[in-house]
């Protein structure tokens, strides 16, 4: 279950952070094509992140320690499922120039989610 949360954080962070990551030379184009293919399943990645993070949040509430993996997973899940639940897009169109405002904040959070997901792969639960 921990691996589900970690991979959901990594994939969700990739989808959320693509406005910044596409600017990385020799890497951005490939990531953008990958995100275009996986993008239609973003709501499913969000549901997995919500379920896995919710599970670990409940487990760790009884232990008395909440970890950042769960908080990031809940935020990733909410951001990825927001359009499915409300009908409104979180981000603008993918090719809309430089990210600014909320789009930039969400893209930076996406990069942080990738780092947290990779950290979770190497951290014992």
mmCIF file of N, CA and C in Angstrom:
data_model
loop_
_atom_site.group_PDB
_atom_site.id
_atom_site.type_symbol
_atom_site.label_atom_id
_atom_site.label_comp_id
_atom_site.label_asym_id
_atom_site.label_seq_id
_atom_site.Cartn_x
_atom_site.Cartn_y
_atom_site.Cartn_z
ATOM 1 N N UNK A 1 0.818 -1.188 0.000
ATOM 2 C CA UNK A 1 0.000 0.000 0.000
ATOM 3 C C UNK A 1 0.872 1.267 0.000
ATOM 4 N N UNK A 2 2.021 1.176 0.662
ATOM 5 C CA UNK A 2 2.920 2.333 0.689
ATOM 6 C C UNK A 2 3.470 2.627 -0.703
ATOM 7 N N UNK A 3 3.720 1.570 -1.472
ATOM 8 C CA UNK A 3 4.208 1.783 -2.836
ATOM 9 C C UNK A 3 3.145 2.452 -3.705
ATOM 10 N N UNK A 4 1.881 2.134 -3.484
ATOM 11 C CA UNK A 4 0.808 2.807 -4.223
ATOM 12 C C UNK A 4 0.825 4.300 -3.946
ATOM 13 N N UNK A 5 0.980 4.658 -2.683
ATOM 14 C CA UNK A 5 1.036 6.073 -2.328
ATOM 15 C C UNK A 5 2.251 6.744 -2.945
ATOM 16 N N UNK A 6 3.389 6.075 -2.904
ATOM 17 C CA UNK A 6 4.609 6.666 -3.465
ATOM 18 C C UNK A 6 4.496 6.853 -4.972
ATOM 19 N N UNK A 7 4.016 5.828 -5.669
ATOM 20 C CA UNK A 7 3.884 5.945 -7.127
ATOM 21 C C UNK A 7 2.795 6.934 -7.515
ATOM 22 N N UNK A 8 1.731 7.019 -6.722
ATOM 23 C CA UNK A 8 0.698 8.019 -6.996
ATOM 24 C C UNK A 8 1.251 9.424 -6.796
ATOM 25 N N UNK A 9 2.086 9.611 -5.777
ATOM 26 C CA UNK A 9 2.722 10.920 -5.578
ATOM 27 C C UNK A 9 3.658 11.264 -6.732
ATOM 28 N N UNK A 10 4.411 10.272 -7.213
ATOM 29 C CA UNK A 10 5.348 10.534 -8.314
ATOM 30 C C UNK A 10 4.587 10.843 -9.596
ATOM 31 N N UNK A 11 3.634 9.993 -9.968
ATOM 32 C CA UNK A 11 2.883 10.224 -11.212
ATOM 33 C C UNK A 11 2.023 11.479 -11.119
ATOM 34 N N UNK A 12 1.377 11.668 -9.976
ATOM 35 C CA UNK A 12 0.566 12.869 -9.798
ATOM 36 C C UNK A 12 1.406 14.125 -9.821
ATOM 37 N N UNK A 13 2.563 14.065 -9.185
ATOM 38 C CA UNK A 13 3.471 15.215 -9.224
ATOM 39 C C UNK A 13 3.961 15.508 -10.620
ATOM 40 N N UNK A 14 4.198 14.452 -11.387
ATOM 41 C CA UNK A 14 4.601 14.642 -12.781
ATOM 42 C C UNK A 14 3.501 15.337 -13.572
ATOM 43 N N UNK A 15 2.266 14.909 -13.382
ATOM 44 C CA UNK A 15 1.158 15.528 -14.098
ATOM 45 C C UNK A 15 0.926 16.966 -13.655
ATOM 46 N N UNK A 16 1.085 17.235 -12.370
ATOM 47 C CA UNK A 16 0.877 18.595 -11.874
ATOM 48 C C UNK A 16 2.059 19.517 -12.189
ATOM 49 N N UNK A 17 3.262 18.966 -12.233
ATOM 50 C CA UNK A 17 4.456 19.780 -12.432
ATOM 51 C C UNK A 17 4.907 19.924 -13.864
ATOM 52 N N UNK A 18 4.153 19.394 -14.817
ATOM 53 C CA UNK A 18 4.591 19.421 -16.217
ATOM 54 C C UNK A 18 4.789 20.840 -16.763
ATOM 55 N N UNK A 19 4.052 21.881 -16.314
ATOM 56 C CA UNK A 19 4.357 23.227 -16.834
ATOM 57 C C UNK A 19 5.786 23.679 -16.535
ATOM 58 N N UNK A 20 6.357 23.231 -15.420
ATOM 59 C CA UNK A 20 7.754 23.566 -15.123
ATOM 60 C C UNK A 20 8.719 22.558 -15.730
ATOM 61 N N UNK A 21 8.358 21.283 -15.681
ATOM 62 C CA UNK A 21 9.269 20.237 -16.127
ATOM 63 C C UNK A 21 9.492 20.245 -17.641
ATOM 64 N N UNK A 22 8.544 20.780 -18.390
ATOM 65 C CA UNK A 22 8.740 20.787 -19.846
ATOM 66 C C UNK A 22 9.820 21.776 -20.278
ATOM 67 N N UNK A 23 10.233 22.636 -19.379
ATOM 68 C CA UNK A 23 11.284 23.602 -19.690
ATOM 69 C C UNK A 23 12.681 23.041 -19.481
ATOM 70 N N UNK A 24 12.781 21.818 -18.939
ATOM 71 C CA UNK A 24 14.081 21.181 -18.727
ATOM 72 C C UNK A 24 14.610 20.708 -20.083
ATOM 73 N N UNK A 25 15.792 21.152 -20.484
ATOM 74 C CA UNK A 25 16.318 20.763 -21.793
ATOM 75 C C UNK A 25 16.536 19.249 -21.889
ATOM 76 N N UNK A 26 16.284 18.710 -23.050
ATOM 77 C CA UNK A 26 16.481 17.296 -23.372
ATOM 78 C C UNK A 26 15.635 16.348 -22.533
ATOM 79 N N UNK A 27 14.723 16.854 -21.739
ATOM 80 C CA UNK A 27 13.883 15.997 -20.918
ATOM 81 C C UNK A 27 12.422 16.417 -20.991
ATOM 82 N N UNK A 28 12.176 17.699 -21.140
ATOM 83 C CA UNK A 28 10.823 18.229 -21.093
ATOM 84 C C UNK A 28 9.901 17.703 -22.166
ATOM 85 N N UNK A 29 10.395 17.549 -23.393
ATOM 86 C CA UNK A 29 9.552 17.065 -24.481
ATOM 87 C C UNK A 29 9.062 15.646 -24.240
ATOM 88 N N UNK A 30 9.941 14.781 -23.788
ATOM 89 C CA UNK A 30 9.556 13.402 -23.487
ATOM 90 C C UNK A 30 8.576 13.326 -22.335
ATOM 91 N N UNK A 31 8.813 14.130 -21.302
ATOM 92 C CA UNK A 31 7.895 14.148 -20.168
ATOM 93 C C UNK A 31 6.534 14.689 -20.564
ATOM 94 N N UNK A 32 6.521 15.685 -21.446
ATOM 95 C CA UNK A 32 5.247 16.254 -21.878
ATOM 96 C C UNK A 32 4.448 15.246 -22.699
ATOM 97 N N UNK A 33 5.131 14.485 -23.561
ATOM 98 C CA UNK A 33 4.422 13.438 -24.330
ATOM 99 C C UNK A 33 3.903 12.357 -23.406
ATOM 100 N N UNK A 34 4.704 11.976 -22.403
ATOM 101 C CA UNK A 34 4.257 10.976 -21.436
ATOM 102 C C UNK A 34 3.049 11.492 -20.648
ATOM 103 N N UNK A 35 3.110 12.752 -20.227
ATOM 104 C CA UNK A 35 2.000 13.338 -19.468
ATOM 105 C C UNK A 35 0.741 13.449 -20.321
ATOM 106 N N UNK A 36 0.896 13.687 -21.631
ATOM 107 C CA UNK A 36 -0.273 13.729 -22.511
ATOM 108 C C UNK A 36 -0.947 12.370 -22.592
ATOM 109 N N UNK A 37 -0.140 11.297 -22.632
ATOM 110 C CA UNK A 37 -0.705 9.943 -22.703
ATOM 111 C C UNK A 37 -1.349 9.520 -21.392
ATOM 112 N N UNK A 38 -0.727 9.891 -20.277
ATOM 113 C CA UNK A 38 -1.226 9.478 -18.963
ATOM 114 C C UNK A 38 -2.292 10.446 -18.450
ATOM 115 N N UNK A 39 -2.361 11.639 -19.016
ATOM 116 C CA UNK A 39 -3.245 12.683 -18.523
ATOM 117 C C UNK A 39 -4.712 12.307 -18.461
ATOM 118 N N UNK A 40 -5.168 11.481 -19.372
ATOM 119 C CA UNK A 40 -6.586 11.114 -19.346
ATOM 120 C C UNK A 40 -6.921 10.202 -18.166
ATOM 121 N N UNK A 41 -5.899 9.619 -17.544
ATOM 122 C CA UNK A 41 -6.100 8.761 -16.383
ATOM 123 C C UNK A 41 -5.760 9.492 -15.081
ATOM 124 N N UNK A 42 -5.610 10.800 -15.137
ATOM 125 C CA UNK A 42 -5.195 11.542 -13.947
ATOM 126 C C UNK A 42 -6.205 11.408 -12.809
ATOM 127 N N UNK A 43 -7.483 11.333 -13.134
ATOM 128 C CA UNK A 43 -8.482 11.186 -12.081
ATOM 129 C C UNK A 43 -8.311 9.856 -11.343
ATOM 130 N N UNK A 44 -7.909 8.805 -12.069
ATOM 131 C CA UNK A 44 -7.704 7.505 -11.437
ATOM 132 C C UNK A 44 -6.467 7.531 -10.528
ATOM 133 N N UNK A 45 -5.422 8.203 -10.976
ATOM 134 C CA UNK A 45 -4.227 8.369 -10.138
ATOM 135 C C UNK A 45 -4.598 9.175 -8.895
ATOM 136 N N UNK A 46 -5.462 10.163 -9.057
ATOM 137 C CA UNK A 46 -5.928 10.954 -7.913
ATOM 138 C C UNK A 46 -6.723 10.137 -6.917
ATOM 139 N N UNK A 47 -7.577 9.244 -7.408
ATOM 140 C CA UNK A 47 -8.353 8.379 -6.513
ATOM 141 C C UNK A 47 -7.418 7.449 -5.741
ATOM 142 N N UNK A 48 -6.432 6.875 -6.423
ATOM 143 C CA UNK A 48 -5.465 6.000 -5.748
ATOM 144 C C UNK A 48 -4.709 6.789 -4.680
ATOM 145 N N UNK A 49 -4.316 8.011 -4.999
ATOM 146 C CA UNK A 49 -3.601 8.839 -4.025
ATOM 147 C C UNK A 49 -4.494 9.160 -2.826
ATOM 148 N N UNK A 50 -5.761 9.470 -3.070
ATOM 149 C CA UNK A 50 -6.673 9.770 -1.974
ATOM 150 C C UNK A 50 -6.890 8.565 -1.072
ATOM 151 N N UNK A 51 -7.106 7.402 -1.666
ATOM 152 C CA UNK A 51 -7.366 6.196 -0.880
ATOM 153 C C UNK A 51 -6.128 5.794 -0.086
ATOM 154 N N UNK A 52 -4.973 5.750 -0.742
ATOM 155 C CA UNK A 52 -3.746 5.336 -0.050
ATOM 156 C C UNK A 52 -3.364 6.341 1.036
ATOM 157 N N UNK A 53 -3.439 7.628 0.726
ATOM 158 C CA UNK A 53 -3.092 8.644 1.723
ATOM 159 C C UNK A 53 -4.098 8.648 2.865
ATOM 160 N N UNK A 54 -5.373 8.458 2.557
ATOM 161 C CA UNK A 54 -6.388 8.382 3.612
ATOM 162 C C UNK A 54 -6.163 7.202 4.526
ATOM 163 N N UNK A 55 -5.806 6.065 3.952
ATOM 164 C CA UNK A 55 -5.518 4.876 4.751
ATOM 165 C C UNK A 55 -4.364 5.136 5.710
ATOM 166 N N UNK A 56 -3.258 5.650 5.185
ATOM 167 C CA UNK A 56 -2.097 5.891 6.039
ATOM 168 C C UNK A 56 -2.338 7.031 7.023
ATOM 169 N N UNK A 57 -3.168 8.000 6.662
ATOM 170 C CA UNK A 57 -3.503 9.070 7.594
ATOM 171 C C UNK A 57 -4.262 8.504 8.791
ATOM 172 N N UNK A 58 -5.219 7.632 8.532
ATOM 173 C CA UNK A 58 -5.966 7.008 9.628
ATOM 174 C C UNK A 58 -5.048 6.141 10.482
ATOM 175 N N UNK A 59 -4.208 5.339 9.840
ATOM 176 C CA UNK A 59 -3.277 4.482 10.593
ATOM 177 C C UNK A 59 -2.336 5.321 11.443
ATOM 178 N N UNK A 60 -1.795 6.390 10.874
ATOM 179 C CA UNK A 60 -0.820 7.187 11.612
ATOM 180 C C UNK A 60 -1.467 8.132 12.613
ATOM 181 N N UNK A 61 -2.756 8.417 12.474
ATOM 182 C CA UNK A 61 -3.446 9.185 13.504
ATOM 183 C C UNK A 61 -3.508 8.395 14.804
ATOM 184 N N UNK A 62 -3.718 7.087 14.688
ATOM 185 C CA UNK A 62 -3.749 6.253 15.887
ATOM 186 C C UNK A 62 -2.357 6.093 16.491
ATOM 187 N N UNK A 63 -1.322 6.191 15.693
ATOM 188 C CA UNK A 63 0.046 6.142 16.205
ATOM 189 C C UNK A 63 0.468 7.474 16.825
ATOM 190 N N UNK A 64 -0.232 8.539 16.494
ATOM 191 C CA UNK A 64 0.097 9.854 17.025
ATOM 192 C C UNK A 64 1.118 10.606 16.203
ATOM 193 N N UNK A 65 1.380 10.171 14.983
ATOM 194 C CA UNK A 65 2.343 10.885 14.131
ATOM 195 C C UNK A 65 1.817 10.913 12.699
ATOM 196 N N UNK A 66 1.649 12.082 12.179
ATOM 197 C CA UNK A 66 1.220 12.249 10.794
ATOM 198 C C UNK A 66 2.459 12.589 9.983
ATOM 199 N N UNK A 67 2.670 11.873 8.902
ATOM 200 C CA UNK A 67 3.840 12.084 8.059
ATOM 201 C C UNK A 67 3.481 12.938 6.848
ATOM 202 N N UNK A 68 4.476 13.561 6.282
ATOM 203 C CA UNK A 68 4.245 14.438 5.133
ATOM 204 C C UNK A 68 3.828 13.657 3.892
ATOM 205 N N UNK A 69 4.112 12.367 3.821
ATOM 206 C CA UNK A 69 3.712 11.562 2.666
ATOM 207 C C UNK A 69 2.195 11.571 2.507
ATOM 208 N N UNK A 70 1.478 11.452 3.629
ATOM 209 C CA UNK A 70 0.014 11.427 3.569
ATOM 210 C C UNK A 70 -0.555 12.784 3.178
ATOM 211 N N UNK A 71 0.003 13.835 3.734
ATOM 212 C CA UNK A 71 -0.509 15.173 3.435
ATOM 213 C C UNK A 71 -0.314 15.499 1.956
ATOM 214 N N UNK A 72 0.860 15.195 1.432
ATOM 215 C CA UNK A 72 1.134 15.433 0.013
ATOM 216 C C UNK A 72 0.236 14.545 -0.845
ATOM 217 N N UNK A 73 0.041 13.286 -0.451
ATOM 218 C CA UNK A 73 -0.831 12.386 -1.196
ATOM 219 C C UNK A 73 -2.268 12.873 -1.241
ATOM 220 N N UNK A 74 -2.780 13.387 -0.128
ATOM 221 C CA UNK A 74 -4.133 13.935 -0.116
ATOM 222 C C UNK A 74 -4.249 15.148 -1.031
ATOM 223 N N UNK A 75 -3.256 16.028 -0.991
ATOM 224 C CA UNK A 75 -3.290 17.213 -1.846
ATOM 225 C C UNK A 75 -3.187 16.831 -3.321
ATOM 226 N N UNK A 76 -2.318 15.889 -3.655
ATOM 227 C CA UNK A 76 -2.200 15.424 -5.036
ATOM 228 C C UNK A 76 -3.522 14.813 -5.493
ATOM 229 N N UNK A 77 -4.112 13.977 -4.648
ATOM 230 C CA UNK A 77 -5.382 13.354 -4.998
ATOM 231 C C UNK A 77 -6.483 14.379 -5.209
ATOM 232 N N UNK A 78 -6.564 15.373 -4.342
ATOM 233 C CA UNK A 78 -7.582 16.408 -4.500
ATOM 234 C C UNK A 78 -7.379 17.226 -5.771
ATOM 235 N N UNK A 79 -6.139 17.587 -6.045
ATOM 236 C CA UNK A 79 -5.870 18.388 -7.243
ATOM 237 C C UNK A 79 -6.155 17.607 -8.527
ATOM 238 N N UNK A 80 -5.837 16.308 -8.531
ATOM 239 C CA UNK A 80 -6.046 15.525 -9.745
ATOM 240 C C UNK A 80 -7.514 15.161 -9.971
ATOM 241 N N UNK A 81 -8.303 15.080 -8.907
ATOM 242 C CA UNK A 81 -9.712 14.723 -9.068
ATOM 243 C C UNK A 81 -10.629 15.940 -9.043
ATOM 244 N N UNK A 82 -10.074 17.120 -8.882
ATOM 245 C CA UNK A 82 -10.881 18.335 -8.762
ATOM 246 C C UNK A 82 -11.803 18.531 -9.964
ATOM 247 N N UNK A 83 -11.277 18.342 -11.174
ATOM 248 C CA UNK A 83 -12.093 18.545 -12.372
ATOM 249 C C UNK A 83 -13.221 17.520 -12.456
ATOM 250 N N UNK A 84 -12.959 16.291 -12.059
ATOM 251 C CA UNK A 84 -13.971 15.244 -12.093
ATOM 252 C C UNK A 84 -15.099 15.538 -11.112
ATOM 253 N N UNK A 85 -14.729 16.067 -9.925
ATOM 254 C CA UNK A 85 -15.727 16.329 -8.896
ATOM 255 C C UNK A 85 -16.498 17.628 -9.120
ATOM 256 N N UNK A 86 -15.816 18.677 -9.589
ATOM 257 C CA UNK A 86 -16.459 19.991 -9.690
ATOM 258 C C UNK A 86 -16.759 20.426 -11.119
ATOM 259 N N UNK A 87 -16.106 19.845 -12.092
ATOM 260 C CA UNK A 87 -16.296 20.264 -13.476
ATOM 261 C C UNK A 87 -15.420 21.435 -13.883
ATOM 262 N N UNK A 88 -14.637 21.986 -12.960
ATOM 263 C CA UNK A 88 -13.745 23.109 -13.266
ATOM 264 C C UNK A 88 -12.314 22.619 -13.297
ATOM 265 N N UNK A 89 -11.533 23.163 -14.223
ATOM 266 C CA UNK A 89 -10.119 22.777 -14.354
ATOM 267 C C UNK A 89 -9.290 23.461 -13.281
ATOM 268 N N UNK A 90 -8.299 22.740 -12.778
ATOM 269 C CA UNK A 90 -7.367 23.313 -11.806
ATOM 270 C C UNK A 90 -6.348 24.170 -12.538
ATOM 271 N N UNK A 91 -5.818 23.641 -13.627
ATOM 272 C CA UNK A 91 -4.835 24.353 -14.435
ATOM 273 C C UNK A 91 -5.467 24.813 -15.732
ATOM 274 N N UNK A 92 -4.845 25.791 -16.346
ATOM 275 C CA UNK A 92 -5.287 26.236 -17.651
ATOM 276 C C UNK A 92 -4.919 25.210 -18.711
ATOM 277 N N UNK A 93 -5.001 25.605 -19.967
ATOM 278 C CA UNK A 93 -4.625 24.685 -21.036
ATOM 279 C C UNK A 93 -3.129 24.408 -20.962
ATOM 280 N N UNK A 94 -2.701 23.172 -21.309
ATOM 281 C CA UNK A 94 -1.310 22.788 -21.109
ATOM 282 C C UNK A 94 -0.300 23.611 -21.894
ATOM 283 N N UNK A 95 -0.655 24.143 -23.030
ATOM 284 C CA UNK A 95 0.311 24.872 -23.834
ATOM 285 C C UNK A 95 0.182 26.370 -23.708
ATOM 286 N N UNK A 96 -0.268 26.878 -22.575
ATOM 287 C CA UNK A 96 -0.572 28.296 -22.418
ATOM 288 C C UNK A 96 0.614 29.101 -21.920
ATOM 289 N N UNK A 97 1.770 28.982 -22.496
ATOM 290 C CA UNK A 97 2.914 29.808 -22.155
ATOM 291 C C UNK A 97 3.492 29.524 -20.789
ATOM 292 N N UNK A 98 3.976 30.575 -20.145
ATOM 293 C CA UNK A 98 4.612 30.455 -18.839
ATOM 294 C C UNK A 98 3.566 30.303 -17.743
ATOM 295 N N UNK A 99 3.804 29.389 -16.790
ATOM 296 C CA UNK A 99 2.865 29.279 -15.674
ATOM 297 C C UNK A 99 3.007 30.479 -14.745
ATOM 298 N N UNK A 100 1.880 30.980 -14.247
ATOM 299 C CA UNK A 100 1.887 32.104 -13.318
ATOM 300 C C UNK A 100 0.742 31.921 -12.330
ATOM 301 N N UNK A 101 0.850 32.544 -11.190
ATOM 302 C CA UNK A 101 -0.205 32.497 -10.192
ATOM 303 C C UNK A 101 -0.403 31.091 -9.642
ATOM 304 N N UNK A 102 -1.672 30.658 -9.632
ATOM 305 C CA UNK A 102 -2.008 29.333 -9.110
ATOM 306 C C UNK A 102 -1.367 28.223 -9.930
ATOM 307 N N UNK A 103 -1.274 28.418 -11.235
ATOM 308 C CA UNK A 103 -0.659 27.381 -12.081
ATOM 309 C C UNK A 103 0.797 27.165 -11.695
ATOM 310 N N UNK A 104 1.497 28.237 -11.385
ATOM 311 C CA UNK A 104 2.891 28.116 -10.956
ATOM 312 C C UNK A 104 2.986 27.447 -9.584
ATOM 313 N N UNK A 105 2.103 27.825 -8.662
ATOM 314 C CA UNK A 105 2.117 27.221 -7.331
ATOM 315 C C UNK A 105 1.829 25.726 -7.403
ATOM 316 N N UNK A 106 0.881 25.332 -8.251
ATOM 317 C CA UNK A 106 0.547 23.916 -8.396
ATOM 318 C C UNK A 106 1.685 23.172 -9.078
ATOM 319 N N UNK A 107 2.343 23.798 -10.043
ATOM 320 C CA UNK A 107 3.472 23.153 -10.719
ATOM 321 C C UNK A 107 4.637 22.944 -9.750
ATOM 322 N N UNK A 108 4.905 23.924 -8.906
ATOM 323 C CA UNK A 108 5.967 23.770 -7.904
ATOM 324 C C UNK A 108 5.582 22.671 -6.910
ATOM 325 N N UNK A 109 4.318 22.629 -6.512
ATOM 326 C CA UNK A 109 3.859 21.564 -5.627
ATOM 327 C C UNK A 109 4.007 20.207 -6.307
ATOM 328 N N UNK A 110 3.784 20.133 -7.619
ATOM 329 C CA UNK A 110 3.964 18.884 -8.344
ATOM 330 C C UNK A 110 5.400 18.391 -8.274
ATOM 331 N N UNK A 111 6.348 19.300 -8.410
ATOM 332 C CA UNK A 111 7.765 18.920 -8.309
ATOM 333 C C UNK A 111 8.068 18.444 -6.883
ATOM 334 N N UNK A 112 7.499 19.111 -5.894
ATOM 335 C CA UNK A 112 7.682 18.682 -4.501
ATOM 336 C C UNK A 112 7.080 17.297 -4.301
ATOM 337 N N UNK A 113 5.922 17.028 -4.914
ATOM 338 C CA UNK A 113 5.286 15.714 -4.791
ATOM 339 C C UNK A 113 6.152 14.619 -5.407
ATOM 340 N N UNK A 114 6.840 14.935 -6.501
ATOM 341 C CA UNK A 114 7.746 13.952 -7.099
ATOM 342 C C UNK A 114 8.873 13.617 -6.116
ATOM 343 N N UNK A 115 9.448 14.643 -5.508
ATOM 344 C CA UNK A 115 10.537 14.435 -4.549
ATOM 345 C C UNK A 115 10.044 13.629 -3.347
ATOM 346 N N UNK A 116 8.854 13.944 -2.841
ATOM 347 C CA UNK A 116 8.295 13.218 -1.701
ATOM 348 C C UNK A 116 8.020 11.762 -2.080
ATOM 349 N N UNK A 117 7.524 11.525 -3.291
ATOM 350 C CA UNK A 117 7.271 10.155 -3.735
ATOM 351 C C UNK A 117 8.545 9.344 -3.856
ATOM 352 N N UNK A 118 9.592 9.949 -4.394
ATOM 353 C CA UNK A 118 10.884 9.247 -4.500
ATOM 354 C C UNK A 118 11.448 9.005 -3.109
ATOM 355 N N UNK A 119 11.319 9.974 -2.221
ATOM 356 C CA UNK A 119 11.781 9.794 -0.849
ATOM 357 C C UNK A 119 11.026 8.650 -0.179
ATOM 358 N N UNK A 120 9.726 8.547 -0.441
ATOM 359 C CA UNK A 120 8.929 7.480 0.144
ATOM 360 C C UNK A 120 9.351 6.097 -0.304
ATOM 361 N N UNK A 121 9.894 6.001 -1.525
ATOM 362 C CA UNK A 121 10.363 4.697 -1.992
ATOM 363 C C UNK A 121 11.549 4.194 -1.174
ATOM 364 N N UNK A 122 12.351 5.105 -0.645
ATOM 365 C CA UNK A 122 13.561 4.717 0.076
ATOM 366 C C UNK A 122 13.428 4.850 1.592
ATOM 367 N N UNK A 123 12.260 5.250 2.073
ATOM 368 C CA UNK A 123 12.041 5.406 3.509
ATOM 369 C C UNK A 123 11.242 4.216 4.029
ATOM 370 N N UNK A 124 11.711 3.548 5.058
ATOM 371 C CA UNK A 124 10.918 2.439 5.615
ATOM 372 C C UNK A 124 9.650 2.974 6.252
ATOM 373 N N UNK A 125 8.572 2.199 6.109
ATOM 374 C CA UNK A 125 7.282 2.645 6.628
ATOM 375 C C UNK A 125 7.103 2.226 8.046
#
